[in-house]
Structures are given as C-alpha cells and as structure tokens.
C-alpha cells in the first residue's frame, strides 16, 4: 500500500499542479488572445517560443533552468536581489518550471478556441457598445469554454506527469520538490516494485480517467454551436 | 575513383572487418556514474592492449540492477557497491564467483567555490550554507556513506533539512558545480585531476569515518560467451588499469 512518503508526494503533486494550472490560465489566456488577434510581426517568434517545450527534451529545459535560476544565472541574480534567494530546490522554483513546461498545453487549446470564434460575435458585441473587456468576458469566454476546459485539464495533467525537469531542478526534497513521478522513479530504482505499482498504476488510472472525461465532455458539447 | 578501385577498397575493407571480428569482440558494460572518468580511460587502454572494445553505459547502480533483472543487455557490471552485484548473482543474472572489488571509493566534501570547504571539514559543524547536496542514500553508496559520516559527526539532524538529493552521484555534482548547492558529497574521482582537486575546494573524508565503499564488478550471464567480457574483467586487475584507478583517487584492495 501507499506509505506516508507516497502520500506526501501525491499531495505535493496536487499542490504544484493546481497552482501551476491557475497561473497558466492567468498567463496563457492573454497570451493566446494576443497570439490570435494581434497583427504583430513578433507573433511567429512568440508562437515558436511557446511551443518549444513540446519538442525540447526536459533535460534541456531542466539544464537551462538550473543554470538560469542558479546563483550565477540572470534569473538567480534577480531573485537574490529581491531577497527571494535562488529558486532551484524550492516549491516556487518547481511551480515556475512547471508553468514553462506546460505552457503550450494551455496556450494552444485556447488559441484554437479563440480563433474558432471568428470576427462576427466580436463585431456584434462592438455594435452593442460592449467594451473590449466586457466582450471578452461575456462573449469570448463562454464561447471558448471548451478551449478553457481542455487547457485546464491538459495543463493540470501534464504538470502531474512532469518528471525530467523536476529531477533536474528539484533535488528530491520531501514535501517541497519530491513529486509523485520522482517518488515512482525512486521506488523503481530501489527495486520496490510493489510500492511503485501502487503509485504508477494510480497515475495511469488518473490520467486515463481525466482524458476520457475530457474527450467525453468535448464530444457531446462541441456539437452545440450557439450562433446557428 | 573508378568502379574497379571502389570494389577493391570495399572488398579489402570487408575482409578486414571479417578477420578482425573473428578475434576482437565488443562488450557492453554498465558502469556506476562515479567511475565514469577512470573507466573511459581504462576502456581506451583495454582496446589498445587487447583489440577488444568496451561500450560503456553510465548510471546509478540501482537503476542498472532494475534494468538487468528485466532483460538489460549489459554483459559486465561495474557497480558502486558490493550489494548490487551480489543481488544479481543471487537472482541468477550474474556469475557469482566472478565478483571482485575493483576499487575502494573515497568520499569528498566538495564546493565549486575556492577556499569554501576547509581541509578538515569543519564547515559541517559551522554551517552557513543553505543547501548541501548528496546522492540519494537509499540508492547510492556514496550518499549512504555521507549520511553515515554526518551521523558520526553528530551533524546529521541539523543538516538534514538542508539536503538536496541527486538521483545519482553525477547529478549531485551538477547541483554543486552550478552553484545551486554551496557544497556536497561526491566521489573523489569526480573532482580529481592529476592527484589533486581540479577546482573548487574540498575535504577528502578519511576512510575511517565511514564503512569502506567497496565497488564490485561482476560478469553477467549474458556475457559468459563473450571473450571481450571476461577479458575486460581480467584487464581491470592488470597493473595498467590499477594505475588508472589509483590516479583517480580510489584505494585498491590489499591482495
């Protein structure tokens, strides 16, 4: 069965993933909107940057984060100046790494959802003298709700599934950076297969269920098109 | 180059390959991370002296055991401890009477900063650092030795909250060399060059402060038929190999 350290790791994972998901939505929403609406010529570069974690091995991301956030790195200098210390081996560092790592999984579904809305609803709202902010919250958000749902689920699930980056910047500290994927890896390496099975099997079931839910809900709802 | 010349070259080349493969073989070796540098050098010497070649794969000993028990293709295993090879032999994956100690590991308390760690290791009691890195004591013998040392010095309880753990000793070194951990415990072989510390500062922990880190090698069942595998194990005991092992700061077992 699960021991106390396993439960700690699970609880920590839930905390990291929840906080990262909230931050991802706050950051990803304006970013995705800008990427869809803006005529800026920087868009191509931004799109490429956002998509980088999809193709980069976590070892690359982890390596650069370790250096950047370390005492000799640019980010490390700034955080030390701010009195925060350096971020590797901390819960905050882990959340920041997760946000970067899961960014495309949140931004891309939102981008797709925003793009699918098209001009007409926005023009209609404008003729009714809705402010841009009002338009966004009363028109765009409801219309893009599937996008938000997908983004939330993928952002959360992908953060739960994060391993390589955590291994490199985490330092395997109980209750701070030892998340469930690292705990499973430790069990496997220590040949504690029974313990590993409990966690690994649980994670498999969780991931499948959450994806099944996502595809199930989206399948039944995406047929409904409010402007037809 | 005309066609005729090309065929001559190709046939000469294939002849060479065929003839050489009948004598020289190659073997796949799993090597504990702490032995990366000496083993790379030993493999070169091995190739020169025997004509066989050794393909090296580096990682945590515990991980190799898991891989080997699940069909890993390695033929020789150079572990960081004596427990893992023994387990493999007991479980029927390795040849029990081929096990021997190829090196005795030395622990070092190291920092990337010059003049940070004093040569007596008194910094452990003085403190003043935020993180101290070590390899996961559950998985890595150098981590376990570090824990034993700190317990002997009665500093374990005060230092334990500052632990950052690498999955293996190589990753632990990353934490320290990037400066993210001010100091930490490594294998001496990782930071030694020409008999002294390559950079930074360190305390070479006296061997009396913890149980000896006996690093054992063993022939795996998969390598029994391969002449290169047994040749490599034999070569590890040769004066040439022993000199390299010693150069990297390991002790040798008394024979």
Coordinates of C-alpha atoms in Angstrom, one line a residue:
Chain A
X1 CA 0.0 0.0 0.0
X2 CA 1.0 3.7 -0.1
X3 CA 3.3 4.8 2.7
X4 CA 3.4 8.2 4.3
X5 CA 6.1 9.4 1.9
X6 CA 4.0 8.4 -1.1
X7 CA 1.0 10.3 0.3
X8 CA 3.2 13.4 0.9
X9 CA 4.4 13.1 -2.7
X10 CA 0.8 12.8 -4.0
X11 CA -0.3 15.8 -2.0
X12 CA 2.6 17.9 -3.1
X13 CA 1.9 17.0 -6.8
X14 CA -1.7 18.1 -6.4
X15 CA -0.5 21.4 -4.9
X16 CA 2.1 22.0 -7.6
X17 CA -0.3 21.1 -10.4
X18 CA -3.2 23.2 -9.0
X19 CA -1.1 26.3 -8.5
X20 CA 0.7 25.9 -11.9
X21 CA -2.7 25.5 -13.7
X22 CA -4.1 28.7 -12.2
X23 CA -1.0 30.6 -13.2
X24 CA -1.1 29.0 -16.6
X25 CA -4.6 30.1 -17.2
X26 CA -3.9 33.7 -16.0
X27 CA -0.8 33.9 -18.1
X28 CA -2.0 31.8 -21.1
X29 CA -5.3 33.5 -21.7
X30 CA -4.0 37.0 -22.6
X31 CA -1.1 35.4 -24.4
X32 CA -3.3 33.1 -26.5
X33 CA -5.7 36.1 -27.2
X34 CA -2.8 38.2 -28.3
X35 CA -1.4 35.5 -30.5
X36 CA -4.7 35.1 -32.2
X37 CA -5.7 38.8 -32.6
X38 CA -2.5 40.7 -32.9
X39 CA -1.1 41.6 -36.3
X40 CA 2.4 41.9 -34.8
X41 CA 5.3 40.5 -36.7
X42 CA 6.7 39.1 -33.4
X43 CA 3.8 36.6 -33.4
X44 CA 5.8 33.9 -35.2
X45 CA 8.7 34.1 -32.7
X46 CA 6.2 34.0 -29.8
X47 CA 4.4 31.0 -31.2
X48 CA 7.7 29.2 -31.6
X49 CA 8.8 30.0 -28.1
X50 CA 5.5 28.9 -26.6
X51 CA 5.7 25.6 -28.5
X52 CA 9.3 24.9 -27.5
X53 CA 8.6 22.7 -24.5
X54 CA 6.6 20.4 -26.8
X55 CA 9.8 19.4 -28.7
X56 CA 12.6 20.1 -26.3
X57 CA 13.7 17.2 -24.1
X58 CA 13.0 18.0 -20.4
X59 CA 16.8 17.6 -19.8
X60 CA 17.4 20.7 -21.9
X61 CA 14.8 22.7 -20.2
X62 CA 15.9 21.4 -16.8
X63 CA 19.6 22.1 -17.5
X64 CA 19.0 25.7 -18.6
X65 CA 16.6 26.4 -15.7
X66 CA 19.2 25.0 -13.3
X67 CA 21.8 27.5 -14.7
X68 CA 19.5 30.5 -15.2
X69 CA 17.9 30.2 -11.8
X70 CA 21.2 29.4 -10.1
X71 CA 23.4 31.9 -8.3
X72 CA 25.4 32.6 -11.4
X73 CA 22.3 32.9 -13.7
X74 CA 20.4 36.0 -14.7
X75 CA 17.2 34.9 -13.0
X76 CA 19.1 33.8 -10.0
X77 CA 20.7 37.3 -9.7
X78 CA 17.3 39.0 -9.9
X79 CA 15.6 36.7 -7.3
X80 CA 18.5 37.1 -4.9
X81 CA 18.3 40.9 -5.3
X82 CA 14.6 40.6 -4.5
X83 CA 15.5 38.7 -1.3
X84 CA 13.9 35.5 -2.6
X85 CA 17.1 33.5 -2.8
X86 CA 17.7 31.1 -5.6
X87 CA 14.8 29.1 -6.9
X88 CA 16.1 25.6 -7.6
X89 CA 15.2 23.1 -4.9
X90 CA 12.2 25.2 -3.8
X91 CA 8.5 24.8 -4.2
X92 CA 8.3 28.1 -6.1
X93 CA 11.1 27.0 -8.5
X94 CA 9.1 23.9 -9.2
X95 CA 6.0 25.8 -9.9
X96 CA 7.8 28.2 -12.3
X97 CA 9.4 25.3 -14.1
X98 CA 6.0 23.6 -14.4
X99 CA 4.5 26.7 -15.8
X100 CA 7.1 26.9 -18.5
X101 CA 7.0 23.2 -19.2
X102 CA 3.2 23.1 -19.6
X103 CA 2.7 26.4 -21.3
X104 CA 1.9 25.0 -24.8
X105 CA -0.6 22.6 -23.4
X106 CA -2.7 25.6 -22.1
X107 CA -2.0 28.2 -24.8
X108 CA -2.6 26.1 -27.8
X109 CA -6.1 24.9 -27.0
X110 CA -7.0 28.4 -26.0
X111 CA -5.6 29.8 -29.3
X112 CA -7.6 27.2 -31.2
X113 CA -10.8 28.1 -29.3
X114 CA -10.3 31.9 -29.7
X115 CA -9.6 31.5 -33.4
X116 CA -12.7 29.5 -33.9
X117 CA -14.9 32.3 -32.6
X118 CA -14.2 34.4 -35.6
X119 CA -15.0 38.1 -36.2
X120 CA -18.8 38.1 -36.2
X121 CA -19.6 37.7 -32.5
X122 CA -17.0 40.4 -31.7
X123 CA -18.4 42.8 -34.2
X124 CA -21.9 42.2 -33.0
X125 CA -20.7 42.9 -29.4
X126 CA -19.0 46.1 -30.6
X127 CA -22.1 47.4 -32.3
X128 CA -23.9 46.9 -29.0
X129 CA -21.3 49.1 -27.5
X130 CA -19.7 46.5 -25.3
X131 CA -16.3 47.4 -24.1
X132 CA -13.4 45.1 -25.2
X133 CA -13.2 43.7 -21.6
X134 CA -16.9 43.2 -21.4
X135 CA -16.8 41.5 -24.8
X136 CA -14.1 39.2 -23.7
X137 CA -15.8 38.1 -20.5
X138 CA -19.4 38.0 -21.8
X139 CA -18.8 36.7 -25.3
X140 CA -15.4 35.2 -25.8
X141 CA -15.1 33.2 -22.5
X142 CA -18.4 31.5 -22.8
X143 CA -17.8 30.7 -26.5
X144 CA -14.4 29.4 -25.8
X145 CA -15.4 27.3 -22.8
X146 CA -14.3 24.0 -24.4
X147 CA -10.9 25.5 -25.0
X148 CA -10.7 26.6 -21.4
X149 CA -11.8 23.1 -20.2
X150 CA -9.2 21.4 -22.5
X151 CA -6.5 23.9 -21.4
X152 CA -7.2 23.3 -17.7
X153 CA -7.2 19.6 -18.0
X154 CA -4.1 19.3 -20.2
X155 CA -2.2 21.9 -18.1
X156 CA -3.0 20.1 -14.9
X157 CA -2.4 16.6 -16.2
X158 CA 0.8 17.5 -18.0
X159 CA 2.2 19.1 -14.8
X160 CA 1.3 15.9 -12.8
X161 CA 3.2 14.0 -15.5
X162 CA 6.3 16.2 -15.3
X163 CA 9.5 14.3 -14.5
X164 CA 12.7 15.2 -16.2
X165 CA 12.6 18.9 -15.3
X166 CA 11.7 18.2 -11.7
X167 CA 14.5 15.7 -11.4
X168 CA 17.0 18.3 -12.6
X169 CA 15.9 21.3 -10.6
X170 CA 14.1 19.7 -7.7
X171 CA 16.7 18.0 -5.6
X172 CA 14.2 15.4 -4.3
X173 CA 13.2 17.1 -1.1
X174 CA 10.2 15.6 0.8
X175 CA 7.2 17.9 0.9
X176 CA 9.0 20.5 -1.3
X177 CA 10.1 19.0 -4.6
X178 CA 9.6 15.3 -4.3
X179 CA 6.6 14.9 -6.6
X180 CA 4.9 11.6 -7.4
X181 CA 6.8 10.9 -10.6
X182 CA 10.1 11.2 -8.8
X183 CA 8.8 9.1 -6.0
X184 CA 7.9 6.3 -8.5
X185 CA 11.3 6.6 -10.1
X186 CA 12.9 6.2 -6.7
X187 CA 10.8 3.1 -5.9
X188 CA 11.7 1.5 -9.2
X189 CA 15.4 2.2 -8.7
X190 CA 15.3 0.8 -5.2
X191 CA 13.6 -2.3 -6.6
X192 CA 10.5 -1.6 -4.5
X193 CA 8.2 -2.7 -7.3
X194 CA 5.1 -3.1 -5.2
X195 CA 5.3 0.5 -3.9
X196 CA 6.0 1.6 -7.5
X197 CA 2.9 -0.3 -8.8
X198 CA 0.6 1.4 -6.4
X199 CA 1.6 4.9 -7.4
X200 CA 2.3 4.1 -11.1
X201 CA -1.0 2.2 -11.5
X202 CA -2.8 5.0 -9.7
X203 CA -1.3 7.6 -12.0
X204 CA -2.2 5.6 -15.1
X205 CA -5.8 5.3 -14.0
X206 CA -5.9 9.0 -13.1
X207 CA -4.5 10.1 -16.5
X208 CA -6.8 7.8 -18.4
X209 CA -9.9 8.9 -16.5
X210 CA -9.2 12.6 -16.9
X211 CA -8.5 12.3 -20.6
X212 CA -11.6 10.1 -21.0
X213 CA -13.7 12.8 -19.2
X214 CA -12.2 15.5 -21.4
X215 CA -12.9 13.7 -24.7
X216 CA -16.3 12.6 -23.5
X217 CA -17.4 16.0 -22.5
X218 CA -16.0 17.7 -25.5
X219 CA -17.6 15.2 -27.9
X220 CA -21.1 15.8 -26.6
X221 CA -20.7 19.5 -26.3
X222 CA -18.8 20.6 -29.3
X223 CA -21.9 19.8 -31.5
X224 CA -23.7 22.7 -29.9
X225 CA -23.0 25.9 -31.8
X226 CA -24.7 29.0 -30.3
X227 CA -24.7 31.1 -33.4
X228 CA -26.6 28.7 -35.6
Chain B
X1 CA 37.6 6.9 -58.1
X2 CA 36.6 4.3 -60.7
X3 CA 34.4 1.4 -60.1
X4 CA 37.2 -1.2 -60.0
X5 CA 39.1 0.7 -57.4
X6 CA 36.0 1.1 -55.3
X7 CA 35.3 -2.7 -55.3
X8 CA 38.9 -3.3 -54.3
X9 CA 38.6 -1.0 -51.4
X10 CA 35.2 -2.4 -50.4
X11 CA 36.4 -6.0 -50.5
X12 CA 39.6 -5.1 -48.7
X13 CA 37.6 -3.4 -46.1
X14 CA 35.1 -6.2 -45.7
X15 CA 38.0 -8.7 -45.4
X16 CA 39.5 -6.6 -42.7
X17 CA 36.2 -6.4 -40.8
X18 CA 35.6 -10.1 -41.1
X19 CA 39.1 -11.1 -40.0
X20 CA 39.1 -8.6 -37.1
X21 CA 35.7 -9.6 -35.8
X22 CA 36.8 -13.2 -35.5
X23 CA 39.4 -12.2 -32.9
X24 CA 38.2 -8.9 -31.5
X25 CA 34.8 -8.6 -29.9
X26 CA 33.0 -5.8 -28.2
X27 CA 31.2 -5.9 -24.9
X28 CA 28.5 -3.8 -23.4
X29 CA 29.4 -2.5 -19.9
X30 CA 27.2 -0.9 -17.2
X31 CA 29.3 1.4 -15.1
X32 CA 28.4 3.3 -11.9
X33 CA 28.5 7.0 -12.5
X34 CA 31.3 7.7 -10.1
X35 CA 33.6 5.5 -12.2
X36 CA 32.9 7.4 -15.4
X37 CA 36.3 9.1 -15.9
X38 CA 38.6 6.2 -14.9
X39 CA 36.5 3.7 -16.9
X40 CA 36.7 5.8 -20.1
X41 CA 40.4 5.8 -19.8
X42 CA 40.6 2.1 -18.9
X43 CA 38.4 1.2 -21.9
X44 CA 40.9 3.0 -24.2
X45 CA 43.8 1.1 -22.7
X46 CA 41.8 -2.1 -22.9
X47 CA 41.2 -1.6 -26.6
X48 CA 44.8 -0.8 -27.3
X49 CA 46.1 -3.8 -25.4
X50 CA 43.6 -6.5 -26.3
X51 CA 42.0 -5.3 -29.5
X52 CA 38.6 -5.9 -27.9
X53 CA 36.4 -2.9 -27.4
X54 CA 34.1 -1.9 -24.5
X55 CA 30.9 0.1 -24.9
X56 CA 30.2 2.0 -21.7
X57 CA 26.9 3.0 -20.3
X58 CA 26.9 5.1 -17.2
X59 CA 24.2 5.4 -14.5
X60 CA 23.1 4.7 -11.0
X61 CA 23.9 1.2 -9.8
X62 CA 20.3 0.6 -8.6
X63 CA 18.9 1.5 -12.0
X64 CA 21.3 -0.9 -13.6
X65 CA 20.1 -3.7 -11.3
X66 CA 16.5 -3.0 -12.3
X67 CA 17.4 -3.0 -15.9
X68 CA 19.4 -6.1 -15.7
X69 CA 16.7 -8.0 -13.9
X70 CA 14.4 -7.0 -16.7
X71 CA 16.4 -8.1 -19.7
X72 CA 19.1 -5.4 -19.9
X73 CA 21.7 -6.2 -22.5
X74 CA 24.8 -5.5 -20.4
X75 CA 27.5 -8.1 -20.1
X76 CA 29.7 -6.7 -17.4
X77 CA 28.6 -4.6 -14.4
X78 CA 30.9 -2.3 -12.5
X79 CA 28.8 -1.3 -9.5
X80 CA 29.3 1.4 -6.9
X81 CA 28.8 -1.1 -4.1
X82 CA 29.1 -4.8 -3.4
X83 CA 25.5 -5.4 -2.6
X84 CA 24.1 -4.9 -6.1
X85 CA 26.3 -7.5 -7.9
X86 CA 25.6 -9.9 -5.0
X87 CA 21.9 -9.5 -5.5
X88 CA 22.2 -10.1 -9.3
X89 CA 24.2 -13.3 -8.6
X90 CA 21.6 -14.5 -6.1
X91 CA 18.8 -13.8 -8.5
X92 CA 20.6 -15.8 -11.2
X93 CA 21.5 -12.9 -13.5
X94 CA 25.3 -12.9 -12.8
X95 CA 28.1 -15.4 -12.3
X96 CA 28.7 -15.4 -8.5
X97 CA 32.4 -16.4 -8.5
X98 CA 33.3 -13.7 -10.9
X99 CA 32.6 -10.9 -8.4
X100 CA 35.6 -8.9 -7.1
X101 CA 36.3 -5.5 -5.7
X102 CA 37.9 -3.3 -8.4
X103 CA 38.1 -0.1 -6.4
X104 CA 37.5 1.3 -2.9
X105 CA 35.7 4.6 -3.2
X106 CA 36.7 7.8 -1.5
X107 CA 34.2 10.3 -0.4
X108 CA 34.9 14.1 -0.7
X109 CA 33.0 17.1 0.6
X110 CA 33.3 19.5 -2.3
X111 CA 32.4 23.0 -3.2
X112 CA 32.8 24.8 -6.6
X113 CA 34.0 27.8 -4.7
X114 CA 37.7 28.0 -3.8
X115 CA 38.5 28.2 -0.1
X116 CA 34.9 27.4 0.9
X117 CA 35.4 23.9 2.3
X118 CA 38.3 23.7 4.8
X119 CA 40.6 20.7 4.7
X120 CA 39.2 19.3 8.0
X121 CA 35.6 19.5 7.0
X122 CA 34.8 21.8 9.9
X123 CA 32.3 23.7 7.8
X124 CA 29.9 20.8 8.5
X125 CA 29.6 21.9 12.1
X126 CA 29.9 25.7 11.4
X127 CA 27.2 25.8 8.8
X128 CA 26.4 29.0 6.9
X129 CA 25.1 27.3 3.8
X130 CA 21.6 26.8 2.5
X131 CA 21.9 23.5 0.7
X132 CA 24.1 20.5 1.0
X133 CA 23.9 18.0 -1.9
X134 CA 24.3 14.3 -1.7
X135 CA 23.3 11.3 -3.8
X136 CA 20.1 9.6 -2.6
X137 CA 21.4 7.5 0.3
X138 CA 18.8 4.8 -0.5
X139 CA 20.2 4.3 -4.0
X140 CA 23.8 5.4 -4.0
X141 CA 26.6 4.1 -1.7
X142 CA 28.3 7.5 -1.7
X143 CA 25.1 9.0 -0.4
X144 CA 24.8 6.3 2.3
X145 CA 28.5 6.9 3.3
X146 CA 27.8 10.7 3.5
X147 CA 24.9 10.0 5.9
X148 CA 27.0 7.7 8.0
X149 CA 29.7 10.4 8.2
X150 CA 27.3 13.1 9.3
X151 CA 25.8 10.8 11.9
X152 CA 29.3 10.0 13.2
X153 CA 30.0 13.8 13.4
X154 CA 26.6 14.3 15.1
X155 CA 25.6 16.9 12.5
X156 CA 23.0 14.8 10.7
X157 CA 20.0 16.2 12.4
X158 CA 21.0 19.8 11.9
X159 CA 22.0 19.3 8.2
X160 CA 19.2 17.0 7.2
X161 CA 16.7 19.9 6.4
X162 CA 19.3 21.3 4.0
X163 CA 19.7 18.1 1.9
X164 CA 19.2 18.2 -1.8
X165 CA 19.4 14.8 -3.3
X166 CA 20.7 13.9 -6.7
X167 CA 19.4 10.7 -8.4
X168 CA 23.0 9.6 -8.8
X169 CA 26.4 11.0 -7.9
X170 CA 26.8 12.7 -11.3
X171 CA 23.6 14.6 -10.9
X172 CA 24.7 15.6 -7.4
X173 CA 27.8 17.1 -8.9
X174 CA 25.6 19.2 -11.3
X175 CA 23.8 20.7 -8.3
X176 CA 27.1 21.8 -6.8
X177 CA 29.0 22.8 -9.9
X178 CA 26.2 25.1 -11.0
X179 CA 26.4 26.7 -7.5
X180 CA 22.8 25.9 -6.6
X181 CA 24.1 23.9 -3.7
X182 CA 27.1 25.5 -2.0
X183 CA 28.7 22.2 -1.2
X184 CA 28.0 18.5 -1.2
X185 CA 29.3 15.0 -1.0
X186 CA 30.8 13.4 -4.2
X187 CA 33.2 10.7 -5.2
X188 CA 36.7 11.9 -5.2
X189 CA 37.2 10.6 -8.7
X190 CA 34.7 13.2 -10.0
X191 CA 36.7 16.2 -9.0
X192 CA 40.3 15.0 -9.0
X193 CA 42.8 15.7 -11.7
X194 CA 46.5 14.7 -11.6
X195 CA 46.3 13.8 -8.0
X196 CA 44.6 17.0 -6.7
X197 CA 41.3 18.8 -6.8
X198 CA 40.8 20.2 -10.3
X199 CA 39.0 23.2 -9.0
X200 CA 36.9 24.5 -6.1
X201 CA 37.7 23.3 -2.6
X202 CA 37.2 20.1 -0.7
X203 CA 37.8 17.8 2.2
X204 CA 38.8 14.3 1.4
X205 CA 36.9 12.4 4.1
X206 CA 39.2 9.9 5.9
X207 CA 38.3 6.4 5.2
X208 CA 37.9 5.7 8.9
X209 CA 34.8 7.9 9.2
X210 CA 32.5 5.5 7.4
X211 CA 32.2 1.9 6.2
X212 CA 34.5 1.3 3.2
X213 CA 32.8 1.9 -0.2
X214 CA 33.7 -1.4 -1.8
X215 CA 33.0 -1.2 -5.5
X216 CA 32.5 -4.6 -7.1
X217 CA 32.5 -5.8 -10.6
X218 CA 30.7 -8.9 -11.9
X219 CA 30.3 -10.9 -15.1
X220 CA 26.6 -11.1 -16.1
X221 CA 25.1 -14.3 -17.5
X222 CA 24.6 -12.5 -20.9
X223 CA 28.4 -12.1 -21.2
X224 CA 29.5 -15.6 -20.4
X225 CA 30.0 -16.5 -24.1
X226 CA 31.7 -13.2 -25.0
X227 CA 35.5 -13.3 -24.8
X228 CA 35.6 -9.5 -24.6
X229 CA 33.6 -9.5 -21.4
X230 CA 35.9 -11.8 -19.4
X231 CA 38.9 -10.1 -21.0
X232 CA 37.7 -6.8 -19.6
X233 CA 37.3 -8.2 -16.1
X234 CA 40.8 -9.6 -16.3
X235 CA 42.1 -6.3 -17.6
X236 CA 40.6 -4.5 -14.6
X237 CA 43.1 -6.3 -12.4
X238 CA 46.1 -5.5 -14.6
X239 CA 48.7 -3.1 -13.3
X240 CA 47.8 -0.7 -16.2
X241 CA 44.2 -0.5 -15.1
X242 CA 45.1 -0.4 -11.4
X243 CA 47.3 2.6 -12.1
X244 CA 44.5 4.5 -13.7
X245 CA 42.1 3.6 -10.9
X246 CA 44.6 4.8 -8.3
X247 CA 45.2 8.0 -10.3
X248 CA 41.6 8.9 -9.9
X249 CA 41.8 8.8 -6.1
X250 CA 40.5 5.3 -5.4
X251 CA 42.1 3.0 -2.9
X252 CA 42.9 -0.5 -4.0
X253 CA 42.1 -3.7 -2.1
X254 CA 45.1 -5.3 -0.4
X255 CA 45.9 -8.5 -2.1

